[in-house]
Rosetta silent file (secondary structure, phi, psi, omega in degrees, C-alpha in Angstrom):
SEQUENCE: XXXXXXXXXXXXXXXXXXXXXXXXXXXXXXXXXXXXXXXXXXXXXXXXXXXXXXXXXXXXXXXXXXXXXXXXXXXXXXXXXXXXXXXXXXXXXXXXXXXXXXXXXXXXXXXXXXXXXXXXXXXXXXXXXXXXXXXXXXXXXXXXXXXXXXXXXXXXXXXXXXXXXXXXXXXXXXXXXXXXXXXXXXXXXXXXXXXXXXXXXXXXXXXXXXXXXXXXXXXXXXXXXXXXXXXXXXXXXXXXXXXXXXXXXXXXXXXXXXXXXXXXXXXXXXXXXXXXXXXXXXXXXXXXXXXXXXXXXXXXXXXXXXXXXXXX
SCORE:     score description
SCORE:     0.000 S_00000001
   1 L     0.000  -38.896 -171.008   25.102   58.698 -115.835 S_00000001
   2 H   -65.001  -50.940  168.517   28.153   59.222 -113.312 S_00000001
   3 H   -57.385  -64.355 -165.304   26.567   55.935 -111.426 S_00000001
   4 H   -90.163    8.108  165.484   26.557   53.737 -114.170 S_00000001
   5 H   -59.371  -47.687 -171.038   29.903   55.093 -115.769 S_00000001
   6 L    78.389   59.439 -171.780   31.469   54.485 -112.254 S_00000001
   7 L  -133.758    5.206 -172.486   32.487   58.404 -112.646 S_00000001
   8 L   -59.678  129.009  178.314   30.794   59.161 -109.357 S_00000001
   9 L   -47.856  -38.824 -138.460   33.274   62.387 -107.064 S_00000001
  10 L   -21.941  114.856 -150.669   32.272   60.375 -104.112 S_00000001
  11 L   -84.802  165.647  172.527   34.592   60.048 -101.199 S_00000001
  12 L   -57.481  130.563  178.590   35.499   56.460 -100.291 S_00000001
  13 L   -27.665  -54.436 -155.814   33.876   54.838  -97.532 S_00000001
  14 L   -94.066   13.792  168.256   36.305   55.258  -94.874 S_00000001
  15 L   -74.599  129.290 -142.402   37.136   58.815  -95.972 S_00000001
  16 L   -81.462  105.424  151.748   35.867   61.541  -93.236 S_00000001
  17 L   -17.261  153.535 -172.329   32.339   63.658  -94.798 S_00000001
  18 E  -108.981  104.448  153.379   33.675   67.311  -95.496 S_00000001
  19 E   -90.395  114.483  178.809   31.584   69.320  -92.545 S_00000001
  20 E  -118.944  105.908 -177.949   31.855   72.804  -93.414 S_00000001
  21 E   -93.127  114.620 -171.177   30.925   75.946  -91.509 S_00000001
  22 E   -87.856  113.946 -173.102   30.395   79.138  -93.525 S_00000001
  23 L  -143.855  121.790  149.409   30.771   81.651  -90.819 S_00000001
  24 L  -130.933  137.006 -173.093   31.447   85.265  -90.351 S_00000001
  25 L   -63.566  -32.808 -179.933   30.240   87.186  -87.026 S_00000001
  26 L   -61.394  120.554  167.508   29.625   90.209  -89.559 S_00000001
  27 L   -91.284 -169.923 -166.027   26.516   90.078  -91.350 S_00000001
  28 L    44.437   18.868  163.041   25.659   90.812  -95.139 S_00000001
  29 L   -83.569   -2.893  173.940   29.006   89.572  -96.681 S_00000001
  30 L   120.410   22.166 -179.703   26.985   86.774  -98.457 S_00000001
  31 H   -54.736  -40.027  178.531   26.973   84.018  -95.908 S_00000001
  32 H   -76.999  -36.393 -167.750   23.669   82.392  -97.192 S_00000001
  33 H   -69.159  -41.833  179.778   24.497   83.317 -100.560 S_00000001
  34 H   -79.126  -72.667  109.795   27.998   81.379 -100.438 S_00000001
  35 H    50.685  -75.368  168.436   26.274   78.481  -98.687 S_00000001
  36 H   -58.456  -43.875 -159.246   23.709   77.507 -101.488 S_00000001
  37 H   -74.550  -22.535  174.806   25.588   78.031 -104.308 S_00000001
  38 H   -65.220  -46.336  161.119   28.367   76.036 -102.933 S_00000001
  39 H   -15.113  -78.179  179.809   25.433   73.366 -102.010 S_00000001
  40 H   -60.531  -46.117 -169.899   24.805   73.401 -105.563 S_00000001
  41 H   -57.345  -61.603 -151.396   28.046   73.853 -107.121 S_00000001
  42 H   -84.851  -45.830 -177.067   28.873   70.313 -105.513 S_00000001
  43 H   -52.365  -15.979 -175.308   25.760   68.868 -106.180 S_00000001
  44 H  -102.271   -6.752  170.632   26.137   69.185 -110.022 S_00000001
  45 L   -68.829    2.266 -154.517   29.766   68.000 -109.614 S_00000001
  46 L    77.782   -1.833  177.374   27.729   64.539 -108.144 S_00000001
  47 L   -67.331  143.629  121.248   28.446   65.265 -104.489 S_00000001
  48 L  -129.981  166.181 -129.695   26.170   64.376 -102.144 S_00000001
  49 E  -125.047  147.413 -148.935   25.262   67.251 -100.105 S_00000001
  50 E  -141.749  132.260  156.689   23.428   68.153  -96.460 S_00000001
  51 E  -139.849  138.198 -168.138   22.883   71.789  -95.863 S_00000001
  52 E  -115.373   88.500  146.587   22.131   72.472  -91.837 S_00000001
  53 L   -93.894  119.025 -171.340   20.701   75.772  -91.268 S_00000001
  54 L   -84.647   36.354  169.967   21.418   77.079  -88.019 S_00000001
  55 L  -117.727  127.018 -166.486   20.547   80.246  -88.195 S_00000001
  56 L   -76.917    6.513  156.399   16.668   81.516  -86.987 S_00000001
  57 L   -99.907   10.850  162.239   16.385   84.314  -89.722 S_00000001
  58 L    28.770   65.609  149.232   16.561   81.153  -91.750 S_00000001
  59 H   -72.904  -45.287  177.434   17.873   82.553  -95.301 S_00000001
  60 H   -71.008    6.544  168.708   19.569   80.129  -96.382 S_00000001
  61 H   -66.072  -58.420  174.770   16.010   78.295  -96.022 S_00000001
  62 H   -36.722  -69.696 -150.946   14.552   80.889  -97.799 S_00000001
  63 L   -85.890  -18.810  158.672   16.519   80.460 -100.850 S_00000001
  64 L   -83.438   -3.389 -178.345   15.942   76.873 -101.057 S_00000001
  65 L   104.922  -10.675  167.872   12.139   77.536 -101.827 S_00000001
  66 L  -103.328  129.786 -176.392   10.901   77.241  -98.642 S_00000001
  67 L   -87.619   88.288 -171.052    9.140   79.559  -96.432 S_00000001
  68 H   -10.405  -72.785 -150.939   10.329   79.657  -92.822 S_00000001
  69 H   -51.054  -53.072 -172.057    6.960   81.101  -91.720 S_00000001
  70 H   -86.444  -17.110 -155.968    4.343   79.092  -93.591 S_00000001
  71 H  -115.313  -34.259 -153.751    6.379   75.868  -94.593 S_00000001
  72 L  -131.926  134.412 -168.425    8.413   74.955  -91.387 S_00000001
  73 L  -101.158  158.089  178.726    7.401   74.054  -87.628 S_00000001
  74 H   -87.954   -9.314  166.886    9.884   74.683  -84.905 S_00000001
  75 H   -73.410  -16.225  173.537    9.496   70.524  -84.419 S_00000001
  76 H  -109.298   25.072  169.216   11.380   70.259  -88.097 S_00000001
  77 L   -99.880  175.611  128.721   14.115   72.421  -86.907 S_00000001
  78 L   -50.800  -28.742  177.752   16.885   71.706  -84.614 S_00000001
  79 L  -133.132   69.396  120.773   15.398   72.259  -81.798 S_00000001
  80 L   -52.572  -33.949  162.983   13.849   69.170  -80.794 S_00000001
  81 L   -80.130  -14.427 -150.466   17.487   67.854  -80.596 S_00000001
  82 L  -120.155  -10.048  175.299   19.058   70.820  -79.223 S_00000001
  83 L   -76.031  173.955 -149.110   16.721   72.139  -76.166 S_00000001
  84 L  -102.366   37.813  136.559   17.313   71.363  -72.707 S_00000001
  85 L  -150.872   78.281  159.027   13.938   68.758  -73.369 S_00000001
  86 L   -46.706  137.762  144.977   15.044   67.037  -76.626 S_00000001
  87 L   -77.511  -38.947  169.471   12.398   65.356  -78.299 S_00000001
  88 L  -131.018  174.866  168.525   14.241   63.470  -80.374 S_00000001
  89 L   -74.534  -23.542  171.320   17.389   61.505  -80.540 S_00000001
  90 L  -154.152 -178.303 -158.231   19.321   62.066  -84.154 S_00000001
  91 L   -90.890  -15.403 -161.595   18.921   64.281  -86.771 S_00000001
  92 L   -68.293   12.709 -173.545   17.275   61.998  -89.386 S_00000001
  93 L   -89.674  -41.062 -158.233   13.569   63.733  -88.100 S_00000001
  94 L   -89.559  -22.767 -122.779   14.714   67.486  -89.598 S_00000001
  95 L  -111.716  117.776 -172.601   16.224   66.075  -92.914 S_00000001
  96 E  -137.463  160.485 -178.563   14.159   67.281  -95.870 S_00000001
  97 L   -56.165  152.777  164.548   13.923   66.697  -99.524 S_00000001
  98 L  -148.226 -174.229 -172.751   14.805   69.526 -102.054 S_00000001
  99 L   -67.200  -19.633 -174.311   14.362   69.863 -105.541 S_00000001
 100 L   -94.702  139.404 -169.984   17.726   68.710 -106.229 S_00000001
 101 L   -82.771  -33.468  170.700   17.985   64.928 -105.904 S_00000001
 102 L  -104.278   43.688 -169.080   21.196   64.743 -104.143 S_00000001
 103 L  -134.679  127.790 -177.881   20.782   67.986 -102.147 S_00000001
 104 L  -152.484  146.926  167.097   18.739   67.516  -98.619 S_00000001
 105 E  -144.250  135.229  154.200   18.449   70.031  -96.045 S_00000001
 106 E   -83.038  106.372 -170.330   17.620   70.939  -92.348 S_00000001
 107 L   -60.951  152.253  168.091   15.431   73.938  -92.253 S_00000001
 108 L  -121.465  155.821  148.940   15.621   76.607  -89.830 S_00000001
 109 L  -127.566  178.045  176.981   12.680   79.284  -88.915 S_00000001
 110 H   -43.240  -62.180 -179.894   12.674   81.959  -86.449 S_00000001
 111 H   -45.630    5.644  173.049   11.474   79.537  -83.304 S_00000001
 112 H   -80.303  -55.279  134.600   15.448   78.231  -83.087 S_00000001
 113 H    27.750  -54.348 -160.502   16.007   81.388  -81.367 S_00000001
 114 H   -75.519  -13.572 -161.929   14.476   79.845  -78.373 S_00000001
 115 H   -72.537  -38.562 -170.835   17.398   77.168  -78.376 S_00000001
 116 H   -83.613  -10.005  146.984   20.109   80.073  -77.706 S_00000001
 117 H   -57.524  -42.606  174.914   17.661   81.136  -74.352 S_00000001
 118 H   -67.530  -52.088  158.738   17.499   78.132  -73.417 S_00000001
 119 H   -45.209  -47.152 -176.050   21.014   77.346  -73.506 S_00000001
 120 H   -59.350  -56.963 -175.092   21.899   80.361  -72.244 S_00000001
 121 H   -44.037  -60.035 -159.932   19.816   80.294  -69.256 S_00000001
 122 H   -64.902  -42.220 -169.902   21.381   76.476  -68.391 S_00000001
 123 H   -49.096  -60.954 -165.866   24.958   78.150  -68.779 S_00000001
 124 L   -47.468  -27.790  172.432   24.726   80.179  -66.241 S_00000001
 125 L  -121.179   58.834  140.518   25.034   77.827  -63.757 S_00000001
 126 L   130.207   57.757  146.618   28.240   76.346  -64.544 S_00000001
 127 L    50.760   -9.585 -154.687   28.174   75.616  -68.344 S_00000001
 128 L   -81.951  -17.887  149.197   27.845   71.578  -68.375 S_00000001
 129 L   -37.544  -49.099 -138.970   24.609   71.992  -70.178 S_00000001
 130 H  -105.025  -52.836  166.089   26.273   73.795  -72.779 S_00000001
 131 H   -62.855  -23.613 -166.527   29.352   71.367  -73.367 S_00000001
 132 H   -73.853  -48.139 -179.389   26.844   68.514  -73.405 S_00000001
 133 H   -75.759  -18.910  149.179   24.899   70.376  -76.075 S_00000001
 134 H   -64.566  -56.689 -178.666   28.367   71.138  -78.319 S_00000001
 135 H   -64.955  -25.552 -164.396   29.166   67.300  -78.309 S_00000001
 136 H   -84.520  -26.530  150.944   25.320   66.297  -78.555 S_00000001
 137 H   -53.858  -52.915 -164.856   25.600   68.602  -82.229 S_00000001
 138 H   -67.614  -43.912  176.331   28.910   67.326  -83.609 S_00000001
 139 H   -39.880  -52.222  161.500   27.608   63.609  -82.721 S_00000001
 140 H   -26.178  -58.346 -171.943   24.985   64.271  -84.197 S_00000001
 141 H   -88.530  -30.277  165.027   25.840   65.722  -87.609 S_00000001
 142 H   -68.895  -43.851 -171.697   28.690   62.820  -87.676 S_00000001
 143 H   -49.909  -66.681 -173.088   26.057   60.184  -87.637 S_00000001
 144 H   -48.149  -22.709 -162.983   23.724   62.055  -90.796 S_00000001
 145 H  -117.138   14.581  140.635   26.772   62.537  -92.712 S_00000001
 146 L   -51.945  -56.882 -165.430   27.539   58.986  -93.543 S_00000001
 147 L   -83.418   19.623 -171.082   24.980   59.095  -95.880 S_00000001
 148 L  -149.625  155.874  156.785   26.531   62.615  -97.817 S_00000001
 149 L  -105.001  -22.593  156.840   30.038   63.365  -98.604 S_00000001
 150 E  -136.920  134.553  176.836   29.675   67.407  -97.594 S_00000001
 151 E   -87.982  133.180 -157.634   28.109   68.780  -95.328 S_00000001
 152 E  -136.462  136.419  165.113   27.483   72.858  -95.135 S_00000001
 153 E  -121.796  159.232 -162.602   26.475   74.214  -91.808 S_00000001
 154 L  -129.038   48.287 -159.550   24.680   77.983  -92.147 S_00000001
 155 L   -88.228 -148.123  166.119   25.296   79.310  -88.797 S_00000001
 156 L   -76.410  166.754 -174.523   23.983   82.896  -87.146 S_00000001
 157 L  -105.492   80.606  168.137   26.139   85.743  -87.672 S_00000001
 158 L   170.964  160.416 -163.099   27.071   86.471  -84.003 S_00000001
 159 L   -97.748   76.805  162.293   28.869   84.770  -81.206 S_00000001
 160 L  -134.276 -143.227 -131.557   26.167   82.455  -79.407 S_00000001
 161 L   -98.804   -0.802  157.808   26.205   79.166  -77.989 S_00000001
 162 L   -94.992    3.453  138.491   24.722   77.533  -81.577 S_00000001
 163 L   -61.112  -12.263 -169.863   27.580   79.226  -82.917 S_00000001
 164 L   -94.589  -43.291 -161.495   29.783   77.735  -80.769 S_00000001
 165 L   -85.843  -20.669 -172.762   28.275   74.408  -81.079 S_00000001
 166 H   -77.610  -42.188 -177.175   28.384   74.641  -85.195 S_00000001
 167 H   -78.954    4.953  160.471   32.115   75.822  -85.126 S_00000001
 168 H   -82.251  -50.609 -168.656   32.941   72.763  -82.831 S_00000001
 169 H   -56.457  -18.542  176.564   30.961   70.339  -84.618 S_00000001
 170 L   -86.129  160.076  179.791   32.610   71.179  -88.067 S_00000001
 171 L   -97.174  -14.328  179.889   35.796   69.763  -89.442 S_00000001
 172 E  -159.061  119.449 -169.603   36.568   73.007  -91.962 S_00000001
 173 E  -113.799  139.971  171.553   35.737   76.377  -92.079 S_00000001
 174 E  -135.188  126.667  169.958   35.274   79.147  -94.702 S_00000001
 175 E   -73.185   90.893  174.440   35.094   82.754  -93.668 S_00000001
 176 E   -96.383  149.514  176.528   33.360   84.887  -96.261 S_00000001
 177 E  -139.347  163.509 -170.024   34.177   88.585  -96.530 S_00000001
 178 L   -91.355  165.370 -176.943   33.235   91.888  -98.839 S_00000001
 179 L   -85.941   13.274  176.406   36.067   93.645 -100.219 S_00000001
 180 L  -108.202  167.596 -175.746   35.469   96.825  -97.654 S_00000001
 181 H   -61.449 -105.168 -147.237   37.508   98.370  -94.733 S_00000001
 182 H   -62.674    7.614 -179.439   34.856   97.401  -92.188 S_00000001
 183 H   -84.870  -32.317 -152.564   33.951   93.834  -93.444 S_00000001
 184 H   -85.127  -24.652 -165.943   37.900   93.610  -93.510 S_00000001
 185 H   -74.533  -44.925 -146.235   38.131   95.103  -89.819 S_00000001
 186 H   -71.442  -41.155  172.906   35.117   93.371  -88.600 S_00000001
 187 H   -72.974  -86.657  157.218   36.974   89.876  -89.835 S_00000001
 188 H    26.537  -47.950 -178.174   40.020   90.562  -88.367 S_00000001
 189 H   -72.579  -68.438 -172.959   38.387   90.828  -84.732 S_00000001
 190 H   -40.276  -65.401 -171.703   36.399   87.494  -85.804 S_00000001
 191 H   -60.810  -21.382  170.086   39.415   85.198  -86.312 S_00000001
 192 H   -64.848  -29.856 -176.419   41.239   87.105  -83.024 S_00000001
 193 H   -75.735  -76.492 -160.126   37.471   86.248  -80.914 S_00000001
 194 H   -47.343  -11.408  168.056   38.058   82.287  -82.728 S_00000001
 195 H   -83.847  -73.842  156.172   41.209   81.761  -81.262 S_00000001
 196 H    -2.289  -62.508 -123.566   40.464   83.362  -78.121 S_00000001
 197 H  -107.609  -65.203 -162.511   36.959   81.279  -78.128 S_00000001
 198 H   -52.633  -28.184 -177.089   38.736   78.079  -79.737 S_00000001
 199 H   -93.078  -44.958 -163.227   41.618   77.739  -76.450 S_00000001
 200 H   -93.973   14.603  151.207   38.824   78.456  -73.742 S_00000001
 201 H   -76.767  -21.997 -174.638   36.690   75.586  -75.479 S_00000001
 202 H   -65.781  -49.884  178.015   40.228   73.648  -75.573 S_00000001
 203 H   -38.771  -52.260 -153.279   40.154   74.544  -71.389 S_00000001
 204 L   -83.544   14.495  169.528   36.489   73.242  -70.864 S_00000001
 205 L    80.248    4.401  150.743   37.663   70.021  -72.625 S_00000001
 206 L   -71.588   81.784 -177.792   35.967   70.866  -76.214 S_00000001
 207 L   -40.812  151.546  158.570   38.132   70.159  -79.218 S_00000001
 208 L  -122.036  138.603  166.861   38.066   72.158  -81.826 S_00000001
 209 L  -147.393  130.480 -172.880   39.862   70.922  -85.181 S_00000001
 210 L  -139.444  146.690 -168.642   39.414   72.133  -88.635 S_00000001
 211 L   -88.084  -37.916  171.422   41.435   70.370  -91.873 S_00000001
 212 E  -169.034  159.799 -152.523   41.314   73.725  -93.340 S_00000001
 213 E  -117.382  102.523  165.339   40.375   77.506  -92.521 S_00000001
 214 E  -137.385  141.589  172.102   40.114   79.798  -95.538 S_00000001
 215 E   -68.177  125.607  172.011   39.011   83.320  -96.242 S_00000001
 216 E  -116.101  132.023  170.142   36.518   83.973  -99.270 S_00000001
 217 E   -94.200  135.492 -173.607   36.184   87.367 -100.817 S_00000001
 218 E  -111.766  177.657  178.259   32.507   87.529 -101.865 S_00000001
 219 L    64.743  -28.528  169.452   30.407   90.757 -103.249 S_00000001
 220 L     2.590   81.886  176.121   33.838   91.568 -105.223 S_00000001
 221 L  -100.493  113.432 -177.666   33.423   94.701 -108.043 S_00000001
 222 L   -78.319   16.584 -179.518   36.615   94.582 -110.168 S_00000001
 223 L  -117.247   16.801  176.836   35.547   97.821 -111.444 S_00000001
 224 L  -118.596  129.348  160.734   35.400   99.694 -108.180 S_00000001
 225 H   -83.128  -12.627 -163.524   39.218  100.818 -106.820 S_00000001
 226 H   -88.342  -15.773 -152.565   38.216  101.039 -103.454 S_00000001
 227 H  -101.642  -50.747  170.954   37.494   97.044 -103.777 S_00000001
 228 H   -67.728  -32.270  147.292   40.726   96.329 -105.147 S_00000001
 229 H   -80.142  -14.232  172.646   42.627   97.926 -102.972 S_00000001
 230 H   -84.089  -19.244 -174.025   41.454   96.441  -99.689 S_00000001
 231 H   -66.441  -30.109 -175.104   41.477   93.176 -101.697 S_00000001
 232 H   -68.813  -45.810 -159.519   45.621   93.858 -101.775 S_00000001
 233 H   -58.020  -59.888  178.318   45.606   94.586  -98.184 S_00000001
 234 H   -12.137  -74.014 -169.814   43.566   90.654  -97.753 S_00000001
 235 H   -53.304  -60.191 -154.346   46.473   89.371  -99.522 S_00000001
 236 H   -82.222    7.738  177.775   49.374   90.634  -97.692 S_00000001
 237 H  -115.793   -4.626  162.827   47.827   90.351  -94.058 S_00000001
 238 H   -97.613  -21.958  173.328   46.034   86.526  -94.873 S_00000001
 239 H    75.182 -153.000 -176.253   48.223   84.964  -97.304 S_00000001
 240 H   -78.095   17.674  175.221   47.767   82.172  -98.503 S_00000001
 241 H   -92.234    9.460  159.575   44.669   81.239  -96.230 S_00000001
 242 E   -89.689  132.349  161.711   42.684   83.865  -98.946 S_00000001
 243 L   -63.980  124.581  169.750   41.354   82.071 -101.770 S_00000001
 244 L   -45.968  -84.733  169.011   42.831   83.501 -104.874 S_00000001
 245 L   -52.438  132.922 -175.703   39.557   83.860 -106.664 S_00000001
 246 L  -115.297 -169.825 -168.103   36.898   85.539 -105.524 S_00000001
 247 E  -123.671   98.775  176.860   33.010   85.656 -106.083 S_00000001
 248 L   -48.509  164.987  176.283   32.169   88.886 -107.979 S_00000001
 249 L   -54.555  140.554  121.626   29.608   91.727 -107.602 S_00000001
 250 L  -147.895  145.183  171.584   26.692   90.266 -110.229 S_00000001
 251 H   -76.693   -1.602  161.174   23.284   90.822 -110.654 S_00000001
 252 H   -71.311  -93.515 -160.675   22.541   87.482 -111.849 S_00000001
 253 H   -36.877  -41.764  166.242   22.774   86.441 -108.092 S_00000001
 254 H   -59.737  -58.788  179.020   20.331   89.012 -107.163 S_00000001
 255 H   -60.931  -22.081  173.328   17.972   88.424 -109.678 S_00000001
 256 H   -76.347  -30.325  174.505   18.187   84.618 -108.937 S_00000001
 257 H   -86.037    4.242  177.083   17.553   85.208 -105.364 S_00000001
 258 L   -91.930   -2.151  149.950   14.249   87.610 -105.260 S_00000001
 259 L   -73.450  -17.908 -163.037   13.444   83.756 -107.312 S_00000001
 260 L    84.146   19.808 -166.826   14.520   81.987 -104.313 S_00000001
 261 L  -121.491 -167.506  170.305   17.214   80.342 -106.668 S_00000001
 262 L  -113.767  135.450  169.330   20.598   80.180 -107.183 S_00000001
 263 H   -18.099  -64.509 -139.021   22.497   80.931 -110.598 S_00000001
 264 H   -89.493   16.943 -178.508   22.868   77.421 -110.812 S_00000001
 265 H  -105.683  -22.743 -175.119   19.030   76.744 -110.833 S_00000001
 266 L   -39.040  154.691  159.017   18.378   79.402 -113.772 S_00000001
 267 L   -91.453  -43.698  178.664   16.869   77.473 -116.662 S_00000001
 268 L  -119.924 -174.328 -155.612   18.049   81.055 -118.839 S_00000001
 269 L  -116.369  125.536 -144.016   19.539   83.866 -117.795 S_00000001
 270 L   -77.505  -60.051 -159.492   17.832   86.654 -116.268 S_00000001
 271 L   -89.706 -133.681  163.685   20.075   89.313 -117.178 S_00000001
 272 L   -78.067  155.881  172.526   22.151   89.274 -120.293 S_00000001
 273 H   -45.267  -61.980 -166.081   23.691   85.372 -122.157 S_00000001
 274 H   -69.698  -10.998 -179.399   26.782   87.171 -121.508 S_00000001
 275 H   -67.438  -55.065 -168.554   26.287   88.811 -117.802 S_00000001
 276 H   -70.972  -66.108  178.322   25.213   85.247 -116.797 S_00000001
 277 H   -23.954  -60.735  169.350   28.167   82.908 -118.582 S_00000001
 278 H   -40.107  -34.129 -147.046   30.280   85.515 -116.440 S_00000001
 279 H   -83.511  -39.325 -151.826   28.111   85.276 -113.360 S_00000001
 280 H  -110.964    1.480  136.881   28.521   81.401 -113.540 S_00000001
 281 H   -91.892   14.854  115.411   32.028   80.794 -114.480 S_00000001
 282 H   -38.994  -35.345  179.999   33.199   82.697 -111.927 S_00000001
 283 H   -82.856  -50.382  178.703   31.244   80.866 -109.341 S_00000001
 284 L   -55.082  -38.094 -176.631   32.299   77.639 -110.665 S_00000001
 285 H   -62.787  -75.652  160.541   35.811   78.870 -110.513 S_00000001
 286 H   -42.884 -127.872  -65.895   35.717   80.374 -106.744 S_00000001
 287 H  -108.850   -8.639  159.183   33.719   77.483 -105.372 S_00000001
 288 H   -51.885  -55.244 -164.517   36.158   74.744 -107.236 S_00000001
 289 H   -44.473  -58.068 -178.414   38.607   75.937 -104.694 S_00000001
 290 H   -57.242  -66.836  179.212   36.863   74.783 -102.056 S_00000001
 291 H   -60.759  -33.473  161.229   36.172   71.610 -103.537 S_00000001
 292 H   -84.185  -53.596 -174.405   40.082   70.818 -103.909 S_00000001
 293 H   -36.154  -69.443 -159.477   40.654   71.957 -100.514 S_00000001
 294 H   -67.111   -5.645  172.620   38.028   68.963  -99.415 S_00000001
 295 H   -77.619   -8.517 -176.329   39.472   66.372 -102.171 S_00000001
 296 H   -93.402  -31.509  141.373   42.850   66.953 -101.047 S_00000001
 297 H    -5.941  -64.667  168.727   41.439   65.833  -97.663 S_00000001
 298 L  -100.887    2.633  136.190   40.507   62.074  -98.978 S_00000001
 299 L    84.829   16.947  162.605   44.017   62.574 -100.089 S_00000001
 300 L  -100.646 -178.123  140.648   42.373   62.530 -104.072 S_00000001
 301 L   -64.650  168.582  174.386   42.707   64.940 -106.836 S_00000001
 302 L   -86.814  151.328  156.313   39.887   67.206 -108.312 S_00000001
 303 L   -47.728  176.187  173.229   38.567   65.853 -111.340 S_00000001
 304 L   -89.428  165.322 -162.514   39.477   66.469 -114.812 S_00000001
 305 L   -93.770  151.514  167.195   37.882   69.354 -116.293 S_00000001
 306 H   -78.190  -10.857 -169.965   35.376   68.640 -119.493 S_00000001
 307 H   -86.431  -46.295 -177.200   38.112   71.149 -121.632 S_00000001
 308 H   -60.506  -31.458 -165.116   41.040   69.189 -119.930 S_00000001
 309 H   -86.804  -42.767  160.569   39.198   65.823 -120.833 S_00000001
 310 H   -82.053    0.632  142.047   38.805   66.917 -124.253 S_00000001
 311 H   -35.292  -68.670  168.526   42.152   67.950 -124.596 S_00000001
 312 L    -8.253    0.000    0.000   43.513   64.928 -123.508 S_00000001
């Protein structure tokens, strides 16, 4: 309908793909969890959308319906492009169908793992491996992402060299974090290690550049005080790089993911009508944010709303 309307989001040809790396070195703030539903979230806006997981406990795999173990070869990973004997040449070998028609993804399983040995090993004697293999990713992921307008990268939650190579190769990053003292501490370190990490890639002659850096708080229970108050502290030490809205505590996200889904795959609602309508205007709200951040990018506006359109 959007296609033959001419109502399509789409960015403009010459407008840059939105690469975006959801990264925190901390695990269990929701990294996978923010990652799909944002997938999705754009895909029913009409985007379309690429999700790259780098990471070798391959969740965000998981939650797409596919089973790392049983489903996915370490030859449909990255790394045939990213070991130090590539097999192939671009990315279009890993790129697989998903249920969603404008949704495609590159799977991860456990065997990527061997890519950060491998790397590692090559480092050691004098990194040039290792810069080759940051530029031989971002090239990469620019070529594939002609054919999408955002791109989501999923990368591991710790500082190694396909972390390095995901947070060069992207153009924007969002940091998600829980609403507790040590998710709050543990980020805090992370953006002091990305600057740190971001000047001595600037040294070795690796750009880094991102159009925009923002903190999301995910897991969020407005009914807990202890949540609400560290959420105050967010605001006054990030400012306005915290998204004002945040992605609540709900058990609609749990129960969709022991499906392997997302809210935005329910056909009904697991829990209560009203538990979900909460669960999923909430999401839509947080992950809109995001979505003006990259339309303000191609230098458009976000759409009109259907309440704003009927308004009108």
């Amino acid at each position: 309908m959007r296609e033959v309307l001419g109502a399509s989001p789409a960015r403009a040809p010459l407008d840059n793909p939105a690469i975006i790396a959801v990264q925190n070195f901390k695990g269990g703030v929701g990294k996978s969890t923010v990652t799909t539903h944002l997938a999705h979230y754009f895909a029913v806006q009409g985007y379309r959308v690429l999700v790259v997981d780098c990471d070798s406990q391959a969740t965000t795999t998981t939650l797409f319906g596919f089973n790392p173990h049983f489903n996915i070869t370490r030859e449909q990973t990255l790394y045939p492009y990213l070991s130090i004997d590539p097999t192939q040449t671009d990315l279009l070998y890993a790129v697989q169908k998903t249920p969603w028609p404008n949704v495609d993804l590159i799977p991860s399983n456990l065997e990527l793992f061997d890519v950060e040995y491998e790397l590692a090993a090559s480092g050691a004697d004098g990194g040039s491996v290792l810069a080759s293999r940051f530029r031989k990713l971002k090239q990469g992921l620019q070529d594939l992402a002609r054919d999408y307008d955002v791109v989501i990268l999923d990368p591991p939650p710790a500082l190694g060299t396909i972390s390095l190579a995901v947070m060069q190769a992207a153009n924007s990053l969002i940091v998600p974090l829980a609403a507790t003292t040590p998710d709050f501490c543990s980020t805090v370190q992370f953006l002091s290690m990305m600057d740190q990490v971001t000047g001595q890639l600037a040294e070795a002659g690796i750009v880094v550049d991102y159009d925009f850096v923002r903190l999301l708080c995910s897991k969020f229970d407005s009914n807990d005080p202890s949540h609400a108050m560290v959420r105050q502290i967010m605001e006054q030490t990030f400012g306005p790089a915290l998204l004002p809205v945040p992605i609540l505590e709900s058990a609609e996200i749990s129960h969709a993911a022991l499906r392997m889904m997302t809210v935005y795959e329910l056909e009904r609602p697991i829990g209560t009508a009203r538990t979900h309508k909460r669960c999923k205007g909430n999401l839509d709200e947080a992950l809109a944010q995001v979505e003006v951040l990259v339309r303000k990018g191609w230098g458009v506006a976000s759409p009109a709303s259907e309440q704003e359109v009927i308004n009108a």
